[in-house]
Amino acid sequence: MGEIVLADTRTGVEQEMVVEWATREHPGVEVRTLDEIDIAGLDPATVLIPARVVWLPPVRRGQRKVALADAIVLSNPRRPPAFRQQAIRRMGPDRARVVQGVAASVAELGDRYEEQQAEGESFAAFVGMRAALSAERAELEVVGTRYKVPRLVAEQISSSARFQAAAAELATALGRTASSVTQEATDKLGTFVATQSRLVQDLFTSTFRGLYERAWSVSADLDTLSELRALNKQSSLVFLPSHRSYVDSLILASVLDQHDFPPNLVLGGENLAFWPMGPIARRAGTIFIRRKFGSDPVYKLAMRSYLSFIVEKRFNLEWYIEGGRSRTGKLRPPMLGLLAYVADAVEALDDHDAMIVPTSIVYDQLPEIAAMARESAGGTKTPEDLKWLLKYARGQRTYRGEARVRFGEPFSLRQALAEAGTGRVRLEKVSFKVMDEINAATPISATSLAGFALLGAEDRAYTAHEIEVILAPLLDYISARSLPGPDPALCRGLGLLDTLRELTDAEVLQTFDGGSEQIWSIAPGNHAVAAYYRNGALHHFVLRSIVELGMLAVSDGDVVEGSPAPDAQADPSEGLLAPAQQEALRIRDLLKFEFFFPAKQEFLHRLGAEMDLVAPGWRAGTLDKDGVHSVLLAKAGQLFARRTLQTFFDAQLVVAQRLVALGAEEKDKETVLADCLGLGRQLSLQGVVPSKDSVSRELYDAAYQLADNRGAVGGPSFDDVMTARRTWLAEVETMRARLERLAAIEAQQAAETEEKETEQ
């Protein structure tokens, strides 16, 4: 059995180095390049030993990394030009090493070729590709796994039997030739496959880090990172972060890089592929894709094949499941297209899986919020280009607090799909699991709580003491529920003053100190900005708020009659008062396009846990109507529903009124939403809707989706549509009346407390 060292070299210097290495390590073995041998004519028993030269950057500050200076002088220390290689060998011999890939016989390579490659593909090209990939893996042992990058991707995908079989099947369906579909799909692969470069990866990390490192200090969940590193040895990780800022990806990349993770391949929209950002980001691992490609089956084939390759080769993936940055601070509805492709890839590969990593990224302050709030109020979005990038970079020179990266419980995509059943609904269940985990992991910031307090039942200014009083029960609740809350010191005394000062400096709040006490209020026109901060933590208080509304309905004997919500069947086994269960499920149905709720049984279970905090001992069954009312009175000052849910029911009121007023007139969705913006502003000025932040296209859009879901937008019967509209409007008015009742309870108790303090 003979052996040949197959040299994967670019220059004469590299060839000389491989020969010298082979003389030491494999005496008597011939060294050849792929071009110098006839692969097909070799004895099948001949063993091929791939080898290549690895070039390393010089040591700078204890690390071998490329510096910006290298790029300025047009030098790539990882791939130095031929004329510099000899000097590098002489002056820095530790910077050049020969590595050996895993050897394989010609017969073994032939078996793999028959199994993996499409008919007609060159065996010699296949051997060369396998040798290069084997040498690449050996190189990773030297440079580190954080530099794990996919090579020869388009070649591996387009030459595979699986890809060409899928192309032939699609060609038949389209009535085209297999060769034309294969070529088009291969060409489209070339438009989005990330051609990663270690040089650019280093430069991208160091250069674009300036877009955030002066603005935020970054903290991460170190315990979960250790768990993820162990999981990454067995399968690819799919990071699905919340999306709030353009720098989300940079911050997550920095955290992973600092903890020795290989770089993620990041799926992003083509709108960010402008020069010079696009070419640089692409070579650093960004996959720029069309926002919509459902009508292009060949593009879908190329994308599905690429994602399957990524899963099979265990590269880590990242995309933003919301499809775009949040305009309200809450999570947006998940987009299922890319998740479907990854799910297909996992199910098509019997021995592969992907671990889903729900990821939360939140900021103490975010300068982008003002622009997003303007868009939500009907403004136009500024297009991303070089001018925009420079302006954005200049805006990051001010320190804006902390950026927190937290991870939800990672889970197996294969297992989650199996548990979710069949049909499209299973992807919805998996995506809701992702969103629920993101919400659970999302930390509550002091700025979120400040927004919660100031966007209160009354649109007025508050003293620091009043704000502290509002926040005290919130902090108690956060502690009782073991929620990821802020440092309580930032919500009391001098710490609270610092928090308010930060928001004032950011022009979210305004302050007045010309009287006996300093007071703070929402700056004019910035209610939506303050709401963005509040909404980032709001989901933690929604179930408690639903419990309060349900209890009030029971206390007042005001259970809504009529057809229940689609899944509103009370479950006595939970022990919760049956009428309160019914109301809770109805409220959940009204808010299902605003928040992510678990399945009914889990939802009721969580409500029971909330009742344990509100009324300990209620499970004994002794809590009657009067008892419920007493509990609400006792909890005055600790009721969250008004501040949590007022905005959303105000937005629903506007859309419901507009649809009722339309009558038989037909208008498309965009026109209706534009009308709602006008009506919302009017009702806000008139004081009909107390929450100024409810005047939002995003909120009206969610309300419109709810109306459509309830048959209140259109249908075969005009009478049925109008009935659905009026029924919905009546339910919304009922919920708003309950919120007013809760506010009255709060005001009554506050007045009584103040009177007692005065008497004393």
PDB file of C-alpha atoms in Angstrom, residues 190-281:
ATOM      1  CA  GLY A 190     -23.734  32.583  -4.664  1.00  0.00           C
ATOM      2  CA  THR A 191     -25.821  35.657  -3.788  1.00  0.00           C
ATOM      3  CA  PHE A 192     -26.172  34.837  -0.099  1.00  0.00           C
ATOM      4  CA  VAL A 193     -23.590  32.221   0.952  1.00  0.00           C
ATOM      5  CA  ALA A 194     -21.318  33.878   3.507  1.00  0.00           C
ATOM      6  CA  THR A 195     -17.728  33.748   2.249  1.00  0.00           C
ATOM      7  CA  GLN A 196     -16.087  34.061   5.641  1.00  0.00           C
ATOM      8  CA  SER A 197     -12.544  35.294   6.066  1.00  0.00           C
ATOM      9  CA  ARG A 198     -10.556  35.044   9.290  1.00  0.00           C
ATOM     10  CA  LEU A 199      -8.909  38.352   8.494  1.00  0.00           C
ATOM     11  CA  VAL A 200     -12.233  40.137   8.043  1.00  0.00           C
ATOM     12  CA  GLN A 201     -13.664  38.344  11.051  1.00  0.00           C
ATOM     13  CA  ASP A 202     -10.927  39.777  13.275  1.00  0.00           C
ATOM     14  CA  LEU A 203     -11.232  43.232  11.732  1.00  0.00           C
ATOM     15  CA  PHE A 204     -15.018  43.194  11.894  1.00  0.00           C
ATOM     16  CA  THR A 205     -14.927  42.257  15.576  1.00  0.00           C
ATOM     17  CA  SER A 206     -12.381  44.930  16.490  1.00  0.00           C
ATOM     18  CA  THR A 207     -13.560  47.730  14.173  1.00  0.00           C
ATOM     19  CA  PHE A 208     -17.339  47.528  14.564  1.00  0.00           C
ATOM     20  CA  ARG A 209     -17.033  46.968  18.280  1.00  0.00           C
ATOM     21  CA  GLY A 210     -16.691  50.750  18.376  1.00  0.00           C
ATOM     22  CA  LEU A 211     -20.353  51.005  17.409  1.00  0.00           C
ATOM     23  CA  TYR A 212     -21.350  49.930  20.879  1.00  0.00           C
ATOM     24  CA  GLU A 213     -18.476  49.618  23.360  1.00  0.00           C
ATOM     25  CA  ARG A 214     -18.445  53.351  24.189  1.00  0.00           C
ATOM     26  CA  ALA A 215     -22.223  53.390  24.554  1.00  0.00           C
ATOM     27  CA  TRP A 216     -22.842  50.289  26.679  1.00  0.00           C
ATOM     28  CA  SER A 217     -21.068  48.008  29.067  1.00  0.00           C
ATOM     29  CA  VAL A 218     -22.068  44.425  28.292  1.00  0.00           C
ATOM     30  CA  SER A 219     -23.012  41.712  30.783  1.00  0.00           C
ATOM     31  CA  ALA A 220     -23.871  38.098  29.972  1.00  0.00           C
ATOM     32  CA  ASP A 221     -25.321  34.969  31.567  1.00  0.00           C
ATOM     33  CA  LEU A 222     -22.081  33.073  32.294  1.00  0.00           C
ATOM     34  CA  ASP A 223     -23.672  29.902  33.722  1.00  0.00           C
ATOM     35  CA  THR A 224     -25.753  29.294  30.615  1.00  0.00           C
ATOM     36  CA  LEU A 225     -22.762  30.044  28.389  1.00  0.00           C
ATOM     37  CA  SER A 226     -20.890  27.152  29.990  1.00  0.00           C
ATOM     38  CA  GLU A 227     -23.855  24.860  29.326  1.00  0.00           C
ATOM     39  CA  LEU A 228     -24.079  26.045  25.736  1.00  0.00           C
ATOM     40  CA  ARG A 229     -20.398  25.387  25.136  1.00  0.00           C
ATOM     41  CA  ALA A 230     -20.928  21.753  26.153  1.00  0.00           C
ATOM     42  CA  LEU A 231     -24.008  21.436  23.919  1.00  0.00           C
ATOM     43  CA  ASN A 232     -22.105  22.920  20.982  1.00  0.00           C
ATOM     44  CA  LYS A 233     -19.768  19.921  20.943  1.00  0.00           C
ATOM     45  CA  GLN A 234     -22.670  17.667  19.942  1.00  0.00           C
ATOM     46  CA  SER A 235     -24.874  19.821  17.718  1.00  0.00           C
ATOM     47  CA  SER A 236     -25.231  23.200  16.086  1.00  0.00           C
ATOM     48  CA  LEU A 237     -26.665  26.041  18.146  1.00  0.00           C
ATOM     49  CA  VAL A 238     -29.413  28.236  16.708  1.00  0.00           C
ATOM     50  CA  PHE A 239     -29.459  31.559  18.558  1.00  0.00           C
ATOM     51  CA  LEU A 240     -32.820  33.327  18.273  1.00  0.00           C
ATOM     52  CA  PRO A 241     -32.409  36.746  19.938  1.00  0.00           C
ATOM     53  CA  SER A 242     -34.928  39.449  20.614  1.00  0.00           C
ATOM     54  CA  HIS A 243     -34.345  42.346  18.227  1.00  0.00           C
ATOM     55  CA  ARG A 244     -34.165  45.871  19.568  1.00  0.00           C
ATOM     56  CA  SER A 245     -31.122  47.486  17.997  1.00  0.00           C
ATOM     57  CA  TYR A 246     -28.864  47.415  14.953  1.00  0.00           C
ATOM     58  CA  VAL A 247     -26.001  46.474  17.303  1.00  0.00           C
ATOM     59  CA  ASP A 248     -27.733  43.372  18.721  1.00  0.00           C
ATOM     60  CA  SER A 249     -25.702  41.077  16.495  1.00  0.00           C
ATOM     61  CA  LEU A 250     -22.423  42.846  17.308  1.00  0.00           C
ATOM     62  CA  ILE A 251     -23.025  42.602  21.046  1.00  0.00           C
ATOM     63  CA  LEU A 252     -23.979  38.917  20.896  1.00  0.00           C
ATOM     64  CA  ALA A 253     -20.969  38.197  18.671  1.00  0.00           C
ATOM     65  CA  SER A 254     -18.669  39.925  21.152  1.00  0.00           C
ATOM     66  CA  VAL A 255     -20.048  37.900  24.073  1.00  0.00           C
ATOM     67  CA  LEU A 256     -19.649  34.613  22.201  1.00  0.00           C
ATOM     68  CA  ASP A 257     -16.171  35.524  20.954  1.00  0.00           C
ATOM     69  CA  GLN A 258     -14.988  36.381  24.458  1.00  0.00           C
ATOM     70  CA  HIS A 259     -16.154  32.963  25.654  1.00  0.00           C
ATOM     71  CA  ASP A 260     -14.516  30.964  22.841  1.00  0.00           C
ATOM     72  CA  PHE A 261     -17.556  30.146  20.709  1.00  0.00           C
ATOM     73  CA  PRO A 262     -17.152  29.855  16.945  1.00  0.00           C
ATOM     74  CA  PRO A 263     -18.786  32.753  15.089  1.00  0.00           C
ATOM     75  CA  ASN A 264     -22.455  32.486  14.227  1.00  0.00           C
ATOM     76  CA  LEU A 265     -23.640  32.606  10.651  1.00  0.00           C
ATOM     77  CA  VAL A 266     -26.113  35.497  10.897  1.00  0.00           C
ATOM     78  CA  LEU A 267     -29.170  35.756   8.665  1.00  0.00           C
ATOM     79  CA  GLY A 268     -29.964  39.404   7.902  1.00  0.00           C
ATOM     80  CA  GLY A 269     -32.080  41.438   5.508  1.00  0.00           C
ATOM     81  CA  GLU A 270     -30.729  42.692   2.191  1.00  0.00           C
ATOM     82  CA  ASN A 271     -31.509  46.259   3.292  1.00  0.00           C
ATOM     83  CA  LEU A 272     -28.245  46.215   5.288  1.00  0.00           C
ATOM     84  CA  ALA A 273     -26.081  44.906   2.426  1.00  0.00           C
ATOM     85  CA  PHE A 274     -25.055  48.398   1.286  1.00  0.00           C
ATOM     86  CA  TRP A 275     -21.400  49.305   0.672  1.00  0.00           C
ATOM     87  CA  PRO A 276     -19.127  49.059   2.588  1.00  0.00           C
ATOM     88  CA  MET A 277     -21.123  47.372   5.353  1.00  0.00           C
ATOM     89  CA  GLY A 278     -22.460  44.592   3.137  1.00  0.00           C
ATOM     90  CA  PRO A 279     -19.214  43.173   1.685  1.00  0.00           C
ATOM     91  CA  ILE A 280     -17.455  43.361   5.060  1.00  0.00           C
ATOM     92  CA  ALA A 281     -20.319  41.808   7.036  1.00  0.00           C
TER      93      ALA A 281
END
